[in-house]
CSV table of N, CA, C and O in Angstrom, one decimal:
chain,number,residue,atom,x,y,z
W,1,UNK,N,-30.5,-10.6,2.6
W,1,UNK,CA,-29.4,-9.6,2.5
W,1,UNK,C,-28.1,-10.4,2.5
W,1,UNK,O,-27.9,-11.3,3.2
W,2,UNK,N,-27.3,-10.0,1.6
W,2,UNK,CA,-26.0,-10.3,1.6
W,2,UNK,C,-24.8,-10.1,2.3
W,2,UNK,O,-24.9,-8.9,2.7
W,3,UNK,N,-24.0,-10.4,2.6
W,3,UNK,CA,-22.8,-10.0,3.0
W,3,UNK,C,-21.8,-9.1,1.8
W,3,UNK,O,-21.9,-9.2,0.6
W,4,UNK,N,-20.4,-8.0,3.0
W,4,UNK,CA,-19.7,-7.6,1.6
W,4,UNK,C,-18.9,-8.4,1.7
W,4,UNK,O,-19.1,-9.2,2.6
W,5,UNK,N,-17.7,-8.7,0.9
W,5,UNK,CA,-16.6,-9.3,0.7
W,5,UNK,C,-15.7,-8.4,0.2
W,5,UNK,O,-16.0,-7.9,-0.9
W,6,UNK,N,-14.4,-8.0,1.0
W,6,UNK,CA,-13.7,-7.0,0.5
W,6,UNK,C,-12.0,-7.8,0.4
W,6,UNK,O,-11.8,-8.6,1.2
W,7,UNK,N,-11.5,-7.7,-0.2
W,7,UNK,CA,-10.3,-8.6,-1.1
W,7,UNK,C,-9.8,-7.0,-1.5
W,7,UNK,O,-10.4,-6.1,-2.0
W,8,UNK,N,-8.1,-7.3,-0.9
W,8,UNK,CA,-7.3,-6.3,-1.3
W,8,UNK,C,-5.7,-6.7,-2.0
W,8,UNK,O,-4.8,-7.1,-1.4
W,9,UNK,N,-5.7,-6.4,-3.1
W,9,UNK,CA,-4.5,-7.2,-3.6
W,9,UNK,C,-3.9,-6.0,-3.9
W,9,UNK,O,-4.5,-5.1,-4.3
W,10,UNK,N,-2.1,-6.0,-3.4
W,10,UNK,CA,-1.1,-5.8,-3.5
W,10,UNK,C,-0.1,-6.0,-4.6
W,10,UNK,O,0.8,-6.8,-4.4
W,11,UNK,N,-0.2,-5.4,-5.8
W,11,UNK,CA,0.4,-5.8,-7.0
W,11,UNK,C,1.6,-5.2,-7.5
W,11,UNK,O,2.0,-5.6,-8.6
W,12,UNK,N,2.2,-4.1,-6.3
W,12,UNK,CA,3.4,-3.3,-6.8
W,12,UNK,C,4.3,-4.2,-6.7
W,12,UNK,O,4.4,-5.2,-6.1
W,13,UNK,N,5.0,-3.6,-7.3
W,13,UNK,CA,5.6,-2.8,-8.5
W,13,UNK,C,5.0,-2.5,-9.7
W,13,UNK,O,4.8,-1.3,-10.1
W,14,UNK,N,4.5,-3.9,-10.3
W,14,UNK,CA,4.4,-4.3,-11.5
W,14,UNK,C,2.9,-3.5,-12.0
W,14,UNK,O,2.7,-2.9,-13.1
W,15,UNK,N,2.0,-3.6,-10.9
W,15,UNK,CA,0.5,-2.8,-11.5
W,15,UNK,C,0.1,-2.0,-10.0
W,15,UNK,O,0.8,-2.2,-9.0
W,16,UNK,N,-1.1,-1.1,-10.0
W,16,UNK,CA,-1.1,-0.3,-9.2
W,16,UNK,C,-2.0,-1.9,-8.1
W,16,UNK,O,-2.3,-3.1,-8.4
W,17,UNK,N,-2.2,-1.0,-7.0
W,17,UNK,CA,-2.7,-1.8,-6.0
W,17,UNK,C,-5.0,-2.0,-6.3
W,17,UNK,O,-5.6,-1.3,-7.1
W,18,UNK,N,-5.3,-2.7,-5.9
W,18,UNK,CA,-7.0,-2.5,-5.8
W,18,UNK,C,-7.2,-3.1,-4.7
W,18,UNK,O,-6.5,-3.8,-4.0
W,19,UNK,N,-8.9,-2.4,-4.5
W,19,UNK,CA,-9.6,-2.9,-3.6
W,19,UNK,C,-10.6,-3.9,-4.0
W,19,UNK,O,-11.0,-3.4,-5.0
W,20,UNK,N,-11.2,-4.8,-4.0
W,20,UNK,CA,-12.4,-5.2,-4.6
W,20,UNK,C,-13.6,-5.2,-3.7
W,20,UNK,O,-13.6,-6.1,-2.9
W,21,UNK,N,-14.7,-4.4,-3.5
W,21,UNK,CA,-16.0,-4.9,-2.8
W,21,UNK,C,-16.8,-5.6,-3.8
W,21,UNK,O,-17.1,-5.2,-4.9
W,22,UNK,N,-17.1,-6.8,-3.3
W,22,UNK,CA,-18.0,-7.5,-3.6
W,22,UNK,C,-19.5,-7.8,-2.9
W,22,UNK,O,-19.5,-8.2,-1.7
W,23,UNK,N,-20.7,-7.5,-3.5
W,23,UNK,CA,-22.0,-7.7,-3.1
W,23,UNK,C,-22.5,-8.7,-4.0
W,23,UNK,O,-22.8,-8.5,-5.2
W,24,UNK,N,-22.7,-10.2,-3.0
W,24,UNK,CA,-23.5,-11.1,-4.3
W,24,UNK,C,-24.7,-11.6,-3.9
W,24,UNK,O,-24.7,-12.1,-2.8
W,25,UNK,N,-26.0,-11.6,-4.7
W,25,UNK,CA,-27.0,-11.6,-4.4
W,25,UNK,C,-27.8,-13.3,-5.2
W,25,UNK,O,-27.2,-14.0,-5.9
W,26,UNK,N,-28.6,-13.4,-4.9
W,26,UNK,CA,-29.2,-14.7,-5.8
W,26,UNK,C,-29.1,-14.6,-7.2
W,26,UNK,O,-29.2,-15.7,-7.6
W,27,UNK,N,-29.0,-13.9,-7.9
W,27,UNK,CA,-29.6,-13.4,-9.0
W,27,UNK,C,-28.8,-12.2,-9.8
W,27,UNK,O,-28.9,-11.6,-10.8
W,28,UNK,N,-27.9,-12.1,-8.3
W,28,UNK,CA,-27.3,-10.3,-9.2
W,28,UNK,C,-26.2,-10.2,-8.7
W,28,UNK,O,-26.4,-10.1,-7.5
W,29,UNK,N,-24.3,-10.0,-9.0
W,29,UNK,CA,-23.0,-9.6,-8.4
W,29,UNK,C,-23.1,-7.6,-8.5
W,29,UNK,O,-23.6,-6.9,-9.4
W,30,UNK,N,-22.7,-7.4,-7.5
W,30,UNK,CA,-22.0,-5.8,-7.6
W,30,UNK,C,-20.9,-6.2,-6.6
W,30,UNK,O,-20.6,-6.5,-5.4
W,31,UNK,N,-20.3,-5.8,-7.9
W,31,UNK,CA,-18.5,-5.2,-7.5
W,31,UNK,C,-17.8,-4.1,-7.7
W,31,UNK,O,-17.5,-3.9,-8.9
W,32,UNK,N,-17.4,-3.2,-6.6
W,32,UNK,CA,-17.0,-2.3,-6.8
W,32,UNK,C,-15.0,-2.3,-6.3
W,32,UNK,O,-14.4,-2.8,-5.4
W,33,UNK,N,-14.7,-1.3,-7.8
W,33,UNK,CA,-13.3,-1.7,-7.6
W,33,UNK,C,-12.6,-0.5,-7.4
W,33,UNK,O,-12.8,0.3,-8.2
W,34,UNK,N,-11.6,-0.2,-6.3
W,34,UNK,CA,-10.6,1.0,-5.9
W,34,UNK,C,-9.6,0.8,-6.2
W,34,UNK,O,-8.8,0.2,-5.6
W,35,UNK,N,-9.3,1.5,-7.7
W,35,UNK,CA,-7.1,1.6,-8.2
W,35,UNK,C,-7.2,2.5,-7.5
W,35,UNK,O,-8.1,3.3,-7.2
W,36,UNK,N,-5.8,2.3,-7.0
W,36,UNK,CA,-4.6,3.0,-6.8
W,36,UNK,C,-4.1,3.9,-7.7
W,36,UNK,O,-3.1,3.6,-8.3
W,37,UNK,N,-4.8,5.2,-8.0
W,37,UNK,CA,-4.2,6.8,-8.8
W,37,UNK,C,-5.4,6.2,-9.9
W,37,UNK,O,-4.9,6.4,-11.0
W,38,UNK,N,-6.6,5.7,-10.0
W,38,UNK,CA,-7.1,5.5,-10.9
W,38,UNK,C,-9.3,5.8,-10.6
W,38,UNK,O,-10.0,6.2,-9.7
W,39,UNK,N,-9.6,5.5,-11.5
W,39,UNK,CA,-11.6,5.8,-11.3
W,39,UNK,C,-12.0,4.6,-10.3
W,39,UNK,O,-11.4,3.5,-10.1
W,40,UNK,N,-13.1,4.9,-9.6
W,40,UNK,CA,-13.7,4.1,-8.6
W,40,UNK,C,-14.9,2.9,-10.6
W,40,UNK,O,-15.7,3.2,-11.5
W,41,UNK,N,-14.3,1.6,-10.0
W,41,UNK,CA,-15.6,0.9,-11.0
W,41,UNK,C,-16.3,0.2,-10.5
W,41,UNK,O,-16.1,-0.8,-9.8
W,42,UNK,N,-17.3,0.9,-10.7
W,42,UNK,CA,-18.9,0.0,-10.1
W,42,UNK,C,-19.2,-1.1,-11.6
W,42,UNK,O,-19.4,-0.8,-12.8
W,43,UNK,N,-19.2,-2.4,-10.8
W,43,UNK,CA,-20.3,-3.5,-12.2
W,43,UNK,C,-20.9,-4.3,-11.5
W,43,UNK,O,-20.8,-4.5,-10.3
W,44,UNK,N,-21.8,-4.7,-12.6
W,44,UNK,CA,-23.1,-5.3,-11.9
W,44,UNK,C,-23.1,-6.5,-13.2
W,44,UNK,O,-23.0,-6.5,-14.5
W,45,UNK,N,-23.3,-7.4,-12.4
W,45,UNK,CA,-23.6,-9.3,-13.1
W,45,UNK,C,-24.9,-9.2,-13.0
W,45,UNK,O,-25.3,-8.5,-12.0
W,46,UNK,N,-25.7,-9.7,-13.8
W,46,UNK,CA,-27.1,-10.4,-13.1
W,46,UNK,C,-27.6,-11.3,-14.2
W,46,UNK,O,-27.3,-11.0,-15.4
W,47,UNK,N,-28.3,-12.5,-13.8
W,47,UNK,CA,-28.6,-13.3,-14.4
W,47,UNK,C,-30.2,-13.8,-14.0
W,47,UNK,O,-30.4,-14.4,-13.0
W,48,UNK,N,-31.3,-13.5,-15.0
W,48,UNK,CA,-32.5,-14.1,-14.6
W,48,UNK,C,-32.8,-15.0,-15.3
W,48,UNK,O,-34.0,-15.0,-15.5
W,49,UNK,N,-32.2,-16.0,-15.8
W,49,UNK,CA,-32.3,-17.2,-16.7
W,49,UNK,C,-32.7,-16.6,-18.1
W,49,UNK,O,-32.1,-16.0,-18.9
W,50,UNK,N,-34.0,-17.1,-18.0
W,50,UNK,CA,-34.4,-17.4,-19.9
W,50,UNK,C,-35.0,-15.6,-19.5
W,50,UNK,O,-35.7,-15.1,-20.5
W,51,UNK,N,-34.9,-14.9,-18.7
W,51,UNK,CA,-35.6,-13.3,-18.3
W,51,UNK,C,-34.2,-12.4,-18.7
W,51,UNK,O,-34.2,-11.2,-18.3
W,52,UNK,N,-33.4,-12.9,-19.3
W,52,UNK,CA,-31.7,-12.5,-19.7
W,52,UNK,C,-30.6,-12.3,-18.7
W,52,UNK,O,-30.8,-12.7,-17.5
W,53,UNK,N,-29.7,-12.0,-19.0
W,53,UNK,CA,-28.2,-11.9,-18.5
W,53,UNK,C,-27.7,-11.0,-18.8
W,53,UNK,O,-28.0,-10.5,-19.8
W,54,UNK,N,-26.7,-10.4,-18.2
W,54,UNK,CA,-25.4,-9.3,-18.5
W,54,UNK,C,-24.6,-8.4,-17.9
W,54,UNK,O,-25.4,-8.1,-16.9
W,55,UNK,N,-23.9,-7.9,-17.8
W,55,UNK,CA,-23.3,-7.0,-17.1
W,55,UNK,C,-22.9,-5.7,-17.4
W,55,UNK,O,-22.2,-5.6,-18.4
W,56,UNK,N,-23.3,-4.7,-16.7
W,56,UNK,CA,-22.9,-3.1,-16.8
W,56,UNK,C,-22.4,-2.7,-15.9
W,56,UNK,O,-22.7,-3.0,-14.7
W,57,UNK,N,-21.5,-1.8,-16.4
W,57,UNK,CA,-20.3,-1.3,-15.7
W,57,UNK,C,-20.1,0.3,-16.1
W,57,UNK,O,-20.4,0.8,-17.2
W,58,UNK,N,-19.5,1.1,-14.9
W,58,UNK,CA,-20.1,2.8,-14.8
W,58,UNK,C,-18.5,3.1,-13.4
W,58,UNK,O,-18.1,2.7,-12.4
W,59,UNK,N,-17.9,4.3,-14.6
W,59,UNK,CA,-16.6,4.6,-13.7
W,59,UNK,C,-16.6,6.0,-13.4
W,59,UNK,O,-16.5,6.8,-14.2
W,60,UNK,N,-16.7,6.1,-11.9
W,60,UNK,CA,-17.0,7.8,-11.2
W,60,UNK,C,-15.0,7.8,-11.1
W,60,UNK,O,-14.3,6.8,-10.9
W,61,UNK,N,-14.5,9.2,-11.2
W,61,UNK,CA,-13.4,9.6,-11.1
W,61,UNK,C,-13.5,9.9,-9.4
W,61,UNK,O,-14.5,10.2,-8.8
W,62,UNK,N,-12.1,9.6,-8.8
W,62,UNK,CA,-12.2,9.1,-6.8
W,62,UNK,C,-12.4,11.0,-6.6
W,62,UNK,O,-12.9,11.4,-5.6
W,63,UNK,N,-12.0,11.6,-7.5
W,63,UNK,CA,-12.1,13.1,-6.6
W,63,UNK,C,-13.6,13.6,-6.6
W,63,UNK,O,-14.0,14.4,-5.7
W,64,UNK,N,-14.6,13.0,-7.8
W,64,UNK,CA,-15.9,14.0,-7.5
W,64,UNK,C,-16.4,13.0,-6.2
W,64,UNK,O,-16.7,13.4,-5.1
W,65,UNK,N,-16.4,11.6,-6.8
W,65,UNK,CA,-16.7,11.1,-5.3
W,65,UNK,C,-16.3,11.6,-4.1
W,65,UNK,O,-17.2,11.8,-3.3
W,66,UNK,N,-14.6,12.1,-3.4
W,66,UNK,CA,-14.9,12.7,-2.2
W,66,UNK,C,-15.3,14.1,-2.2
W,66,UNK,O,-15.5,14.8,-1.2
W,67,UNK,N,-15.5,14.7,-3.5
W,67,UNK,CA,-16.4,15.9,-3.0
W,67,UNK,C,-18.0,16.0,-2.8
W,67,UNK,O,-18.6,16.9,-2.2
W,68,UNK,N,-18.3,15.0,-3.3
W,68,UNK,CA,-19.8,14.2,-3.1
W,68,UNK,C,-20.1,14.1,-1.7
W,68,UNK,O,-21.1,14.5,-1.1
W,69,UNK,N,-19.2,13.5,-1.1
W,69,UNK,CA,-19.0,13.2,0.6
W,69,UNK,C,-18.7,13.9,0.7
W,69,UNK,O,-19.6,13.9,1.5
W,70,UNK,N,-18.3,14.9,0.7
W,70,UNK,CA,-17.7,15.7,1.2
W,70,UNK,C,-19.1,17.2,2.1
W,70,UNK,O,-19.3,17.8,3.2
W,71,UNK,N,-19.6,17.0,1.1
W,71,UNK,CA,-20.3,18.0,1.1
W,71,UNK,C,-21.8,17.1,1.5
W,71,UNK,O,-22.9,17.7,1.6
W,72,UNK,N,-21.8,15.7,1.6
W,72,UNK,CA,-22.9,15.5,2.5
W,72,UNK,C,-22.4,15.8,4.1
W,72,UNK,O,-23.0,15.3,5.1
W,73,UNK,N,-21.4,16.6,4.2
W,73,UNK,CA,-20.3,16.4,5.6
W,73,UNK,C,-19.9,15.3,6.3
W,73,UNK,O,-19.9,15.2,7.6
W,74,UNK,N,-19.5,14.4,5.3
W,74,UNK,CA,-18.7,13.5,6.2
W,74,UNK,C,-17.5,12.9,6.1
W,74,UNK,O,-17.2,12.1,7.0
């Protein structure tokens, strides 16, 4: 099991603010990223040598997510 790594940079003025979670695994990154007025991005690294490589990436808008939570009641 991995650890998260959470890295928050502060970019105003100039760009909105983010969050970064990071999950890195032997073989596989997931990073999930929080703008400031913008979509939550989930991406995923993974690399199995000569078994391939690459990364995909998938952006949920922040309001269905808290209605998602929302309505698991929490």
């Amino acid at each position: 099991m991995s650890d998260l790594k959470i890295e928050k940079h502060k970019w105003q003025p100039n760009f909105p603010d983010e969050t970064w979670i990071t999950d890195e695994g032997k073989q596989r990154t997931f990073t999930i990223t929080l703008n400031q007025g913008g979509n939550i991005e989930i991406e995923c690294d993974w690399d199995y040598g000569y078994g391939g490589r690459g990364t995909e990436r998938t952006e949920i808008p922040i309001e269905q997510l808290k209605e998602l939570i929302k309505e698991l009641g929490m």
